[in-house]
Amino acid sequence: MAERFTFTNRGKGGETHQSAGQGTPVMTTPQGAPIADNQNSLKGGTRGPTLLEDHILREKLFKFDHERIPERVVHARGMGAKGYFENYGDLSDITCADIFQRAGEQTEVFVRFSTVAGNKGSADLPRDVRGFATKFYTKEGNWDLVGNNIPVFFIQDAMKFPDLVHAAKQEPDRGFPQAQTAHDNFWDFVTLTPESVHMLMWAMSDRAIPRSLRFMEGFGVHSFRFVNSQGESKFVKFHWKPLQGLQSVVWNEALKINGADPDFHRRDLWESIQNGDYPEWELGVQVFDDDFADQFEFDILDATKIIPEEQVPVRPIGKMVLNRVVDNFFAETEQVAFCTQNIVRGIDHSNDPLLQGRNFSYLDTQLKRLGSPNFTNIPVNAPRCPVHHLLQDGHMTMKNPTGRVNYEPNSWAPEAAGPRECPETGFQSHPTPVEGVKERVRSETFADHYSQARQFYISQTEIEKRHIKSAFVFELSKCERLDIRERMVSHLLNMDKDLASDVAEGLGLKDMPDAAEAAMTPRTDLPESPALSILLNGPKSFKGRKVGVLVSEGVDAAIFKKLRETLEGEGARLAVVAPTIGGVKDSDGNPLAADEKVDGGPSVIFDAVALLPSDDGVDDLARDATARDFVDDAFAHCKFIGYTPAARKLFDSIGITAMLDDGCIPFNGPDDTGKFIEACRDVRYWPREEKVDQF
Ligand code: HDE
């Protein structure tokens, strides 16, 4: 600031004026008129009333008063980033979509990640589904893949969406709780809607508390169609696989992160891109034909079902790299308008009733939010390919169409006639046969609600199963009504008896309810699907992760230096957490800058911690409650802990010295930092969990 502005011209009232100078433009009104005084309104007399004549004040307030637009009715809280998609190979045998024709070709993308239930200002780590919406600016128009980080959904028919969302969001009379499903209305609705139970298993799993937006998968959810230039079509399901690996936080961490850094996910994405550590995902497809669809155990049009990867493998077809942050949050992240109807030649919709409803809802919502059918002219929404049509006018028309013709057919000379359709290169709907009676109905092939929910559960590791049980117990314990808690247990009985009885015990239920009546007898023959577990698909790398290093005055310079080098070699980052933000002096007397003061940098915001107090500095840390929490939480959250001998006093102060395990790695010298980083590649030391978490 000091370099850009000259703080001169003190006003009569002592206010600061910053005059335009070298390199700074002259401030103007929105009409372009230069402004002489941006500090004072126009008054009749020095202490007199402000004059209505002050067009500069009026326009400034007018613009300010209208800064807000309606937030998204769901997915209000989000974070956007830009980058490119690189196509691996020629897919012309299965789709004529232009984006998939040439190996190595890059297409610009905009991605917006989001939570679902919370309002725009809510925290980043509620237990919730995450949105994963991608706009591909292809040469043949925008393609929006508006997916989630969970491959199934709560409901099967768009008719139920408003009910689901009403039940999940804050209760209407009291306006709370926000950004969480741990309340009666949500559990009342979903337990009366058995088609939700598969999604509930995912939502109660660690998928719903990702460590970072960079470490989660994405799914198109519905079956779509690929269509090739011969008009042949196959079904396709889209998957995003993070090349950073999958990783989640633990629930107790999530609760604390929301307080310590409500922008945890936003900040992580922003910082990793700014640091050049670009997040990458592979786009994969499960392609299958009508014969497979006919013989598959479930209806491929039912969005509460997956097709296990072991049954139809995911074929990687390209890679997405997010390498640019947005220029402006409002202009891009807030105004980006995803529409499931935005598909391109070579891709087509399926009859999934959820998708069919979405195709109406997204376009409709843009009009409410952005206020004009011309929202496609907003830069983030504008196609990057030529656009020619005869649609016109409306609020905020941004272009000046020329010429006399705005209709077609017309008989004007070709150069004045305007655009014409092109059957060879234009979008063609795949000619799927349609027959039947017009009726409001749910297909019987959608009736099996429990079998895949069970399959999901049995595919989890024991640790993940524990987390699912605790999540059910946590959420249902927030329900005031006993009958709602019992109803959920009655559904769990149709999936897994142990799960049901453990949750019942966790809730302190006196009597076990009967199993819920099932529309179809649940199957127990579906095999485990290892692809559904996060831990079985863990990163085995510490790249892109962050270590919090707790230091005191006199921190061992050699150990610190080696730790930093080793972490940098691994592609991980380090943050110095010190008693004050002024930093400390190391054992060589050199200053070490702090990134966080200890109470602003709790261990929950790091993937692992290193405790490097000196012999002289450790006593002060051991007397400080937040420094003790730093260690206690890191231990309770099964983090890897590297420590110097002096740090044992910190362990003593919280009574865990006798419990130290292989996840705690002593630094007797600089070279021990290597063992620490090696251990960190497992991300957490899970064997500790049962010892520290009793409920
Ligand atoms: Fe959405 N959804 N949705 N949804 N959805 C919206 O569109 C809707 C569904 C998803 O970052 C809204 O622009 C209906 C499934 C994402 O801007 C709205 C139904 C999936 C985003 C809407 C669904 C999603 C939205 C709100 C049931 C995963 C955020 C604002 C038929 C495949 C996009 C907006 C962004 C946003 C409607 C179900 C994902 C109201 C009616 C299933 C990622 O139009």
XYZ file of C-alpha atoms and ligand atoms in Angstrom:
739
model
C 0.000 0.000 0.000
C 2.669 2.427 1.041
C 4.349 2.087 -2.338
C 1.212 2.613 -4.363
C -0.307 5.591 -2.634
C 0.901 8.920 -1.323
C -0.746 9.653 1.970
C -1.056 13.399 1.527
C -3.643 16.153 1.477
C -4.945 15.788 4.989
C -8.507 17.069 4.780
C -9.919 19.800 6.948
C -11.478 17.171 9.211
C -8.234 15.202 9.477
C -9.293 12.522 6.993
C -6.703 10.795 4.781
C -6.743 11.463 1.061
C -4.861 9.212 -1.335
C -4.246 11.020 -4.603
C -3.759 9.319 -7.954
C -0.085 9.240 -8.716
C 2.463 7.227 -10.593
C 0.896 3.995 -11.787
C -2.447 4.434 -10.010
C -5.416 5.328 -12.217
C -7.784 8.182 -11.491
C -10.910 6.940 -9.717
C -14.106 7.553 -11.666
C -17.831 7.111 -11.265
C -19.338 4.083 -13.088
C -20.074 6.592 -15.859
C -16.378 7.320 -16.191
C -16.301 10.785 -14.642
C -13.149 11.405 -12.533
C -13.764 11.813 -8.807
C -11.980 14.546 -6.853
C -12.983 13.567 -3.292
C -13.836 10.020 -2.233
C -14.002 10.905 1.493
C -16.734 13.485 1.884
C -20.330 13.850 0.737
C -21.635 17.130 -0.609
C -23.131 19.248 2.210
C -25.059 22.455 2.549
C -22.695 24.114 4.999
C -19.765 22.426 6.771
C -22.035 20.917 9.450
C -25.205 21.047 7.364
C -27.356 18.351 5.701
C -26.103 16.158 2.861
C -27.491 17.308 -0.466
C -29.639 15.051 -2.667
C -27.779 16.607 -5.530
C -24.668 14.552 -4.639
C -24.806 12.185 -7.622
C -21.457 10.667 -6.645
C -22.674 9.630 -3.179
C -26.037 8.441 -4.518
C -24.468 6.285 -7.204
C -21.932 4.851 -4.779
C -24.665 3.811 -2.331
C -26.882 2.548 -5.154
C -24.153 0.217 -6.428
C -23.362 -0.939 -2.907
C -27.004 -1.598 -1.989
C -27.306 -4.049 -4.887
C -24.110 -6.018 -4.451
C -25.868 -9.199 -3.362
C -27.641 -11.732 -5.544
C -29.661 -14.666 -4.178
C -27.396 -17.412 -2.973
C -27.814 -20.869 -4.484
C -30.778 -22.651 -2.913
C -28.432 -25.613 -2.375
C -24.625 -25.694 -2.752
C -24.470 -22.038 -1.653
C -21.010 -22.358 -0.134
C -18.428 -22.955 -2.828
C -14.939 -22.437 -4.133
C -13.963 -22.111 -7.772
C -10.747 -22.635 -9.704
C -9.644 -22.680 -13.333
C -7.506 -24.988 -15.378
C -7.549 -27.371 -18.278
C -8.601 -30.863 -19.247
C -6.127 -32.864 -21.320
C -7.539 -35.638 -23.424
C -5.579 -38.908 -23.371
C -6.633 -40.426 -26.670
C -9.019 -40.684 -29.578
C -12.436 -41.876 -28.325
C -14.179 -41.580 -31.682
C -15.208 -45.244 -31.512
C -17.583 -44.442 -28.651
C -18.309 -40.709 -28.837
C -18.132 -37.955 -31.410
C -17.829 -35.309 -28.675
C -15.212 -32.964 -30.091
C -13.330 -32.739 -26.781
C -12.492 -36.475 -26.908
C -11.191 -36.757 -30.469
C -7.506 -35.783 -30.299
C -4.865 -37.093 -27.887
C -3.104 -34.395 -25.891
C -5.588 -31.646 -26.719
C -6.327 -29.260 -23.872
C -9.712 -27.727 -23.137
C -10.240 -24.863 -20.689
C -12.310 -25.734 -17.586
C -13.877 -23.989 -14.608
C -14.600 -26.060 -11.489
C -16.716 -25.160 -8.504
C -16.611 -27.327 -5.384
C -19.279 -26.840 -2.750
C -21.056 -28.093 0.324
C -24.784 -28.669 -0.050
C -26.760 -27.745 3.022
C -25.020 -24.713 4.492
C -25.579 -21.102 3.598
C -23.010 -19.053 1.748
C -21.174 -18.019 4.899
C -21.128 -21.433 6.548
C -18.008 -23.357 7.483
C -16.170 -25.697 5.133
C -16.271 -28.881 7.174
C -19.801 -29.901 8.069
C -20.661 -33.533 7.507
C -22.102 -33.083 4.034
C -21.938 -34.129 0.414
C -19.546 -32.027 -1.683
C -20.498 -30.682 -5.099
C -17.944 -31.161 -7.877
C -19.163 -29.203 -10.892
C -17.041 -28.797 -14.016
C -17.647 -26.570 -17.012
C -15.710 -27.662 -20.090
C -15.464 -24.864 -22.653
C -15.328 -27.210 -25.654
C -14.999 -26.154 -29.279
C -18.564 -27.347 -29.828
C -20.145 -25.595 -26.860
C -20.081 -25.749 -23.091
C -20.421 -29.131 -21.434
C -21.301 -29.032 -17.724
C -20.655 -32.145 -15.673
C -22.454 -31.230 -12.449
C -21.476 -33.987 -10.058
C -20.877 -34.762 -6.406
C -18.149 -36.492 -4.411
C -20.548 -39.344 -3.680
C -21.730 -41.506 -6.589
C -25.335 -41.972 -5.453
C -28.103 -39.644 -4.344
C -30.729 -39.533 -1.572
C -33.751 -39.737 -3.846
C -34.781 -41.337 -7.109
C -37.251 -38.816 -8.494
C -36.913 -35.033 -8.907
C -40.377 -34.721 -7.364
C -38.821 -35.261 -3.931
C -35.939 -32.784 -4.216
C -37.638 -29.779 -2.574
C -38.743 -32.014 0.322
C -35.265 -33.435 0.769
C -33.666 -30.004 0.743
C -36.266 -28.485 3.070
C -35.703 -31.334 5.512
C -31.913 -31.067 5.350
C -31.531 -27.308 5.693
C -32.308 -25.248 8.784
C -35.763 -25.809 10.251
C -38.172 -23.124 9.028
C -39.499 -21.819 12.325
C -36.134 -21.342 14.063
C -33.635 -20.887 11.245
C -31.223 -23.459 12.673
C -29.307 -25.705 12.703
C -27.518 -24.613 9.595
C -25.018 -26.601 7.544
C -25.769 -29.857 9.259
C -28.105 -32.779 8.960
C -27.911 -33.635 12.660
C -31.507 -32.648 13.427
C -34.966 -34.179 13.543
C -36.366 -32.929 10.238
C -33.598 -34.473 8.157
C -33.677 -37.846 9.881
C -37.462 -37.841 9.931
C -37.575 -37.393 6.155
C -34.837 -39.820 5.206
C -36.044 -42.583 7.515
C -39.478 -42.279 5.906
C -37.782 -42.455 2.484
C -35.997 -45.816 2.381
C -34.442 -45.087 -1.032
C -32.117 -42.726 0.954
C -30.380 -45.433 2.943
C -27.607 -46.175 0.453
C -26.700 -42.492 0.302
C -26.913 -42.277 4.097
C -24.197 -44.892 4.383
C -21.939 -42.728 2.216
C -22.939 -39.545 4.025
C -22.112 -41.102 7.403
C -18.762 -42.314 6.073
C -15.580 -40.253 5.973
C -16.419 -39.279 2.371
C -18.564 -36.534 3.873
C -15.628 -34.943 5.737
C -12.856 -34.706 3.125
C -9.466 -33.420 4.261
C -9.321 -31.194 1.233
C -11.222 -30.602 -1.978
C -8.054 -31.867 -3.657
C -8.328 -35.264 -2.009
C -11.803 -36.317 -3.037
C -13.335 -38.200 -5.934
C -16.076 -36.820 -8.143
C -18.946 -38.627 -9.842
C -21.415 -37.716 -12.564
C -23.887 -39.936 -10.622
C -26.407 -40.537 -13.417
C -25.968 -42.806 -16.374
C -25.418 -40.663 -19.455
C -24.964 -41.703 -23.077
C -22.012 -41.525 -25.396
C -22.988 -41.400 -29.087
C -20.504 -41.859 -31.949
C -20.665 -40.396 -35.439
C -22.412 -43.529 -36.744
C -25.196 -42.823 -34.288
C -24.277 -45.825 -32.112
C -24.704 -45.286 -28.399
C -23.484 -46.764 -25.148
C -24.207 -45.775 -21.567
C -21.506 -44.021 -19.579
C -20.882 -43.072 -15.959
C -18.270 -40.390 -15.228
C -15.676 -40.549 -12.438
C -13.046 -38.069 -11.251
C -10.086 -39.700 -9.460
C -7.768 -37.351 -7.550
C -4.122 -38.018 -8.397
C -3.340 -36.720 -4.895
C -5.137 -39.769 -3.444
C -8.140 -39.896 -1.143
C -8.004 -38.525 2.379
C -10.486 -37.445 5.007
C -10.387 -35.841 8.419
C -11.806 -37.485 11.533
C -15.051 -36.128 12.932
C -13.593 -34.585 16.055
C -11.106 -32.770 13.846
C -13.881 -31.518 11.573
C -15.706 -30.010 14.536
C -12.568 -28.187 15.629
C -11.442 -27.114 12.141
C -14.783 -25.374 11.654
C -13.887 -23.136 14.576
C -10.158 -22.801 13.898
C -10.438 -22.091 10.192
C -13.962 -22.026 8.727
C -12.338 -21.485 5.300
C -10.119 -24.542 5.619
C -11.033 -26.025 2.236
C -11.090 -22.722 0.406
C -7.708 -21.761 1.799
C -6.202 -25.158 1.006
C -7.252 -24.995 -2.651
C -6.160 -21.389 -3.012
C -2.779 -21.953 -1.368
C -1.953 -25.132 -3.219
C -2.631 -23.495 -6.592
C -0.753 -20.335 -5.611
C 2.205 -22.508 -4.521
C 2.278 -24.275 -7.880
C 1.132 -27.562 -6.334
C -1.668 -27.948 -8.868
C -4.394 -30.432 -8.005
C -5.080 -33.023 -10.686
C -7.843 -35.507 -11.347
C -8.157 -38.228 -13.917
C -11.489 -38.372 -15.708
C -12.604 -41.963 -16.084
C -15.607 -43.605 -17.673
C -17.518 -46.787 -17.082
C -18.911 -47.626 -20.501
C -21.569 -50.294 -20.892
C -24.160 -51.295 -23.431
C -27.858 -52.021 -23.327
C -27.220 -55.739 -22.818
C -25.225 -55.037 -19.677
C -27.913 -52.608 -18.507
C -30.565 -55.293 -19.012
C -28.731 -57.971 -17.061
C -27.278 -55.759 -14.266
C -28.771 -56.450 -10.815
C -30.177 -52.915 -10.534
C -31.718 -50.320 -12.812
C -29.002 -48.163 -14.349
C -31.474 -45.256 -14.384
C -31.749 -45.339 -10.593
C -29.435 -42.676 -9.098
C -29.382 -44.466 -5.736
C -27.266 -47.243 -7.283
C -23.684 -47.566 -8.433
C -22.111 -49.969 -10.866
C -19.209 -51.468 -8.896
C -15.846 -50.749 -10.517
C -14.965 -54.401 -10.154
C -17.913 -55.170 -12.475
C -17.291 -52.413 -15.037
C -13.779 -50.979 -14.683
C -13.216 -47.240 -14.848
C -11.272 -46.382 -17.994
C -9.137 -43.211 -17.639
C -9.722 -40.885 -20.593
C -8.039 -37.647 -19.587
C -6.604 -35.483 -16.871
C -7.768 -32.212 -15.360
C -5.269 -29.766 -13.867
C -6.424 -26.794 -11.799
C -3.656 -24.247 -12.202
C -5.319 -20.865 -11.787
C -7.246 -19.293 -8.954
C -10.131 -17.032 -9.862
C -9.511 -13.346 -10.527
C -12.598 -12.394 -8.596
C -14.750 -14.546 -6.360
C -18.083 -12.907 -7.152
C -17.587 -12.512 -10.888
C -16.595 -16.137 -11.357
C -17.351 -18.462 -8.441
C -20.607 -16.778 -7.544
C -21.837 -16.107 -11.078
C -20.859 -19.386 -12.669
C -24.056 -21.027 -13.878
C -23.884 -24.785 -14.235
C -26.736 -26.471 -16.057
C -27.074 -30.230 -16.485
C -28.806 -29.461 -19.769
C -25.475 -28.194 -21.136
C -24.305 -31.218 -23.071
C -22.609 -31.363 -26.447
C -22.834 -33.495 -29.563
C -21.607 -36.991 -28.693
C -23.051 -36.947 -25.142
C -26.721 -37.464 -24.343
C -29.039 -37.662 -21.366
C -30.522 -40.886 -20.062
C -34.063 -41.301 -18.755
C -32.939 -41.129 -15.104
C -35.914 -39.260 -13.564
C -33.595 -37.272 -11.335
C -31.555 -36.061 -14.286
C -34.678 -35.225 -16.236
C -35.849 -32.978 -13.386
C -32.427 -31.394 -13.004
C -32.456 -30.414 -16.648
C -35.329 -28.047 -15.871
C -34.182 -26.856 -12.459
C -30.689 -25.557 -13.220
C -31.670 -23.281 -16.088
C -34.623 -22.038 -14.104
C -32.520 -21.201 -11.058
C -30.053 -19.129 -13.104
C -32.767 -16.691 -14.046
C -33.577 -16.119 -10.391
C -29.950 -15.782 -9.355
C -28.461 -13.868 -12.259
C -31.605 -12.003 -13.222
C -31.476 -12.309 -16.982
C -31.592 -14.922 -19.749
C -28.411 -13.244 -21.002
C -26.324 -14.842 -18.234
C -24.488 -16.754 -20.966
C -22.718 -13.474 -21.764
C -21.075 -13.275 -18.325
C -17.413 -14.137 -18.997
C -17.304 -17.255 -16.778
C -20.378 -18.647 -18.529
C -19.609 -17.563 -22.095
C -18.679 -20.337 -24.526
C -15.160 -20.008 -25.944
C -16.382 -21.120 -29.396
C -18.364 -19.070 -31.944
C -21.993 -18.473 -30.926
C -24.616 -17.662 -33.582
C -28.335 -17.683 -32.929
C -31.449 -15.646 -33.517
C -32.456 -15.358 -29.862
C -32.512 -11.753 -28.723
C -33.135 -8.933 -26.263
C -33.947 -9.299 -22.585
C -32.403 -7.702 -19.508
C -28.733 -6.844 -19.847
C -28.290 -7.537 -23.521
C -24.542 -7.290 -23.927
C -24.075 -7.555 -27.658
C -25.193 -5.306 -30.492
C -26.673 -7.617 -33.125
C -26.527 -6.059 -36.593
C -28.703 -6.571 -39.620
C -32.380 -6.995 -40.299
C -32.852 -10.735 -39.894
C -33.902 -12.295 -36.601
C -35.961 -15.204 -37.890
C -35.477 -18.340 -39.915
C -36.310 -19.554 -42.548
C -35.726 -16.339 -44.477
C -34.940 -15.507 -48.074
C -32.328 -12.811 -47.612
C -29.037 -13.028 -49.436
C -26.711 -15.626 -47.780
C -24.382 -12.978 -46.309
C -27.344 -11.311 -44.586
C -29.426 -14.399 -43.842
C -27.947 -15.275 -40.440
C -27.105 -18.717 -39.026
C -28.633 -21.944 -40.283
C -28.952 -25.431 -38.788
C -26.484 -28.163 -39.780
C -27.707 -31.772 -39.491
C -24.200 -33.180 -40.059
C -22.409 -31.346 -37.235
C -25.301 -30.286 -35.007
C -26.516 -31.934 -31.801
C -28.541 -35.098 -32.345
C -30.563 -36.760 -29.613
C -30.012 -40.487 -29.632
C -33.227 -42.034 -30.997
C -34.140 -44.187 -27.980
C -37.499 -45.942 -28.293
C -40.131 -44.667 -25.870
C -43.387 -46.456 -25.110
C -45.823 -46.847 -22.266
C -48.767 -45.356 -20.469
C -48.738 -41.808 -19.140
C -48.831 -42.228 -15.366
C -47.259 -40.987 -12.136
C -45.282 -43.987 -11.106
C -41.976 -45.280 -9.740
C -40.565 -48.220 -11.658
C -40.534 -51.517 -9.754
C -36.923 -51.877 -10.845
C -36.110 -49.060 -8.386
C -37.454 -50.985 -5.361
C -34.314 -52.562 -3.844
C -33.098 -50.015 -1.295
C -30.853 -52.000 1.013
C -28.619 -54.360 -0.970
C -26.077 -51.841 -2.218
C -26.136 -50.000 1.108
C -25.016 -53.251 2.670
C -22.421 -53.774 -0.032
C -20.980 -50.341 0.703
C -20.750 -51.148 4.413
C -19.072 -54.535 4.055
C -16.532 -53.013 1.656
C -15.159 -50.701 4.350
C -12.163 -51.394 6.577
C -12.820 -51.897 10.301
C -11.681 -48.341 11.003
C -14.092 -46.941 8.451
C -16.908 -49.080 9.828
C -16.266 -47.597 13.277
C -16.483 -44.101 11.822
C -19.776 -44.872 10.112
C -21.261 -46.174 13.355
C -20.058 -43.138 15.325
C -21.465 -40.811 12.688
C -24.907 -42.405 12.928
C -24.732 -42.210 16.717
C -23.610 -38.568 16.658
C -26.275 -37.427 14.215
C -29.140 -39.406 15.721
C -28.169 -38.296 19.226
C -29.013 -34.765 18.060
C -32.566 -35.866 17.190
C -34.992 -35.019 19.951
C -37.497 -37.716 19.001
C -36.829 -41.278 20.085
C -39.069 -42.742 17.364
C -36.874 -41.152 14.668
C -33.732 -42.680 16.189
C -35.472 -46.069 16.371
C -36.685 -45.811 12.784
C -33.123 -45.408 11.523
C -31.999 -48.438 13.490
C -34.877 -50.395 11.958
C -33.401 -49.610 8.517
C -29.884 -50.549 9.579
C -31.218 -53.952 10.574
C -31.889 -54.595 6.892
C -28.226 -53.951 6.114
C -26.073 -55.382 8.850
C -27.129 -56.669 12.267
C -23.881 -55.661 13.994
C -24.060 -52.171 12.599
C -27.646 -51.871 13.836
C -26.896 -53.192 17.311
C -23.762 -51.074 17.738
C -25.667 -47.934 16.735
C -28.553 -48.926 19.035
C -26.077 -49.353 21.875
C -24.400 -46.038 21.091
C -27.812 -44.383 21.263
C -28.630 -46.145 24.505
C -31.793 -47.683 23.018
C -33.559 -49.852 25.572
C -35.262 -52.125 23.047
C -34.214 -53.134 19.583
C -36.899 -52.155 17.044
C -38.103 -54.571 14.362
C -36.434 -54.383 10.982
C -38.115 -51.906 8.617
C -40.483 -53.422 6.102
C -38.578 -53.724 2.825
C -40.226 -53.351 -0.590
C -37.842 -56.057 -1.819
C -35.945 -58.604 0.223
C -32.395 -57.262 0.641
C -29.705 -59.326 -1.063
C -26.721 -60.505 0.907
C -24.800 -61.985 -2.008
C -23.220 -58.804 -3.382
C -19.445 -59.061 -3.030
C -17.198 -56.557 -1.307
C -16.039 -53.726 -3.577
C -12.605 -52.507 -2.413
C -12.934 -49.409 -4.624
C -15.528 -48.088 -2.159
C -13.094 -47.741 0.731
C -11.038 -44.595 1.217
C -8.352 -46.270 3.304
C -7.790 -49.089 0.826
C -7.145 -46.405 -1.774
C -5.043 -44.122 0.415
C -2.388 -41.809 -0.983
C 0.790 -43.621 0.178
C 2.424 -40.251 -0.387
C 2.768 -37.145 1.707
C 2.961 -34.809 -1.280
C 0.733 -31.783 -0.960
C 0.288 -32.286 2.795
C 1.262 -29.906 5.584
C 3.202 -30.386 8.831
C 2.726 -28.080 11.811
C 6.020 -27.598 13.648
C 5.654 -26.452 17.237
C 8.777 -24.528 18.293
C 10.045 -22.564 21.271
C 12.983 -20.223 21.726
C 16.189 -22.132 21.077
C 14.671 -24.689 18.663
C 17.363 -27.087 17.415
C 18.598 -25.423 14.207
C 20.015 -28.585 12.623
C 16.875 -30.684 13.149
C 14.631 -27.904 11.926
C 16.725 -27.352 8.800
C 16.785 -31.040 7.940
C 13.054 -31.394 8.567
C 12.328 -28.527 6.198
C 14.596 -29.988 3.494
C 13.107 -33.464 3.809
C 9.567 -32.119 3.639
C 10.341 -30.000 0.598
C 11.891 -33.048 -1.054
C 8.632 -34.887 -0.456
C 6.554 -32.051 -1.959
C 4.993 -31.284 1.415
C 4.805 -27.975 3.264
C 5.767 -26.871 6.733
C 4.246 -24.228 8.996
C 6.054 -22.887 12.035
C 3.799 -22.626 15.089
C 5.381 -20.456 17.777
C 4.445 -18.863 21.116
C 4.147 -15.476 19.377
C 3.760 -14.449 15.746
C 7.071 -12.641 16.107
C 8.771 -16.048 15.832
C 11.737 -17.378 17.822
C 15.516 -17.574 17.677
C 16.957 -21.002 16.895
C 19.869 -22.673 18.697
C 22.321 -20.894 16.382
C 20.828 -17.549 17.312
C 19.160 -17.040 13.924
C 15.583 -15.724 13.745
C 12.905 -18.201 12.697
C 9.720 -16.597 11.399
C 6.381 -17.955 12.624
C 3.453 -18.807 10.362
C 0.994 -19.142 13.234
C 0.771 -18.171 16.870
C 0.093 -21.349 18.786
C -3.583 -20.640 19.538
C -4.233 -19.699 15.886
C -2.547 -22.799 14.484
C -4.024 -25.817 16.267
C -2.838 -29.225 15.139
C -6.212 -30.000 13.508
C -5.237 -27.891 10.500
C -2.142 -30.027 9.799
C -1.681 -33.552 8.457
C 1.132 -34.349 10.888
C 3.035 -32.472 13.570
C 6.596 -32.112 14.777
C 7.287 -30.976 18.328
C 10.621 -29.182 18.508
C 10.717 -27.391 21.867
C 14.134 -26.735 23.356
C 15.052 -27.820 26.905
C 14.643 -24.234 28.032
C 11.429 -23.517 26.121
C 9.392 -26.631 26.839
C 8.194 -25.688 30.332
C 6.388 -22.583 29.102
C 4.713 -24.596 26.361
C 3.701 -27.329 28.808
C 2.000 -24.679 30.964
C 0.003 -23.312 28.004
C -3.448 -24.837 27.415
C -3.424 -24.346 23.634
C 0.056 -25.866 23.269
C -1.164 -28.844 25.292
C -4.277 -29.097 23.057
C -1.964 -29.023 20.045
C -0.274 -32.203 21.231
C -3.344 -33.853 22.736
C -5.404 -33.440 19.549
C -2.583 -34.573 17.281
C -2.325 -37.729 19.354
C -6.088 -38.286 19.560
C -6.468 -37.796 15.799
C -3.906 -40.520 15.099
C -1.424 -38.140 13.522
C 2.218 -38.936 13.115
C 4.202 -36.989 15.680
C 7.915 -36.290 15.367
C 9.476 -35.016 18.600
C 12.725 -33.934 20.206
C 13.632 -35.413 23.641
C 12.543 -32.199 25.401
C 8.995 -32.703 24.094
C 8.469 -35.576 26.517
C 7.542 -32.906 29.074
C 4.646 -31.963 26.792
C 3.506 -35.593 26.694
C 3.836 -35.754 30.499
C 1.714 -32.634 30.861
C -1.246 -34.347 29.153
C -0.580 -37.793 30.560
C 0.129 -39.710 27.351
C 3.803 -40.590 27.803
C 2.993 -44.200 28.605
C 0.816 -44.462 25.489
C 3.439 -43.324 22.950
C 3.419 -45.709 19.986
C 5.081 -46.315 16.644
C 3.280 -43.276 15.236
C 5.419 -41.095 17.530
C 8.908 -40.775 16.104
C 11.739 -39.427 18.273
C 14.202 -37.013 16.688
C 17.492 -37.821 18.350
C 19.295 -36.144 15.500
C 18.576 -34.499 12.145
C 18.576 -37.797 10.229
C 15.579 -39.124 12.175
C 13.396 -36.667 10.272
C 13.635 -39.087 7.329
C 11.896 -41.848 9.345
C 9.177 -39.370 10.247
C 8.408 -38.460 6.634
C 8.434 -42.101 5.622
C 5.835 -42.846 8.289
C 3.779 -39.814 7.270
C 3.112 -41.390 3.862
C 0.485 -43.519 5.641
C -1.116 -40.187 6.662
C -2.428 -41.550 9.965
C -1.377 -44.092 12.544
C -4.737 -45.858 12.804
C -3.820 -48.568 15.348
C -3.949 -45.791 17.953
C -7.591 -45.001 17.378
C -9.230 -47.644 19.504
C -7.053 -46.626 22.454
C -8.053 -42.978 22.364
C -11.661 -43.090 21.174
C -14.077 -44.943 23.413
C -17.452 -43.722 22.128
Fe -28.299 -30.072 -7.852
N -28.996 -28.142 -7.880
N -30.225 -30.724 -7.965
N -27.688 -32.008 -7.689
N -26.421 -29.462 -7.739
C -28.216 -27.048 -7.821
O -28.422 -25.192 -9.204
C -31.292 -29.977 -8.287
C -28.461 -33.115 -7.714
C -25.302 -30.218 -7.791
O -21.427 -25.177 -8.061
C -28.971 -25.801 -8.062
O -27.201 -23.394 -9.778
C -32.456 -30.803 -8.435
C -27.668 -34.299 -7.917
C -24.128 -29.384 -7.711
O -22.993 -23.948 -8.963
C -30.391 -26.286 -8.352
C -32.039 -32.085 -8.155
C -26.380 -33.852 -8.016
C -24.608 -28.080 -7.620
C -30.248 -27.779 -8.212
C -30.638 -32.021 -7.866
C -26.404 -32.425 -7.860
C -26.032 -28.161 -7.651
C -28.839 -24.749 -6.992
C -32.881 -33.345 -8.112
C -25.110 -34.700 -8.196
C -23.792 -26.810 -7.471
C -28.070 -23.614 -7.605
C -33.608 -33.588 -9.270
C -25.065 -35.379 -9.467
C -23.401 -26.240 -8.790
C -27.823 -24.014 -8.961
C -22.529 -25.022 -8.587
C -26.876 -27.047 -7.626
C -31.274 -28.602 -8.437
C -29.887 -33.159 -7.481
C -25.198 -31.651 -7.892
C -31.492 -25.706 -7.527
C -33.850 -30.313 -8.786
C -28.192 -35.738 -8.031
C -22.676 -29.839 -7.721
O -30.816 -25.927 -9.618
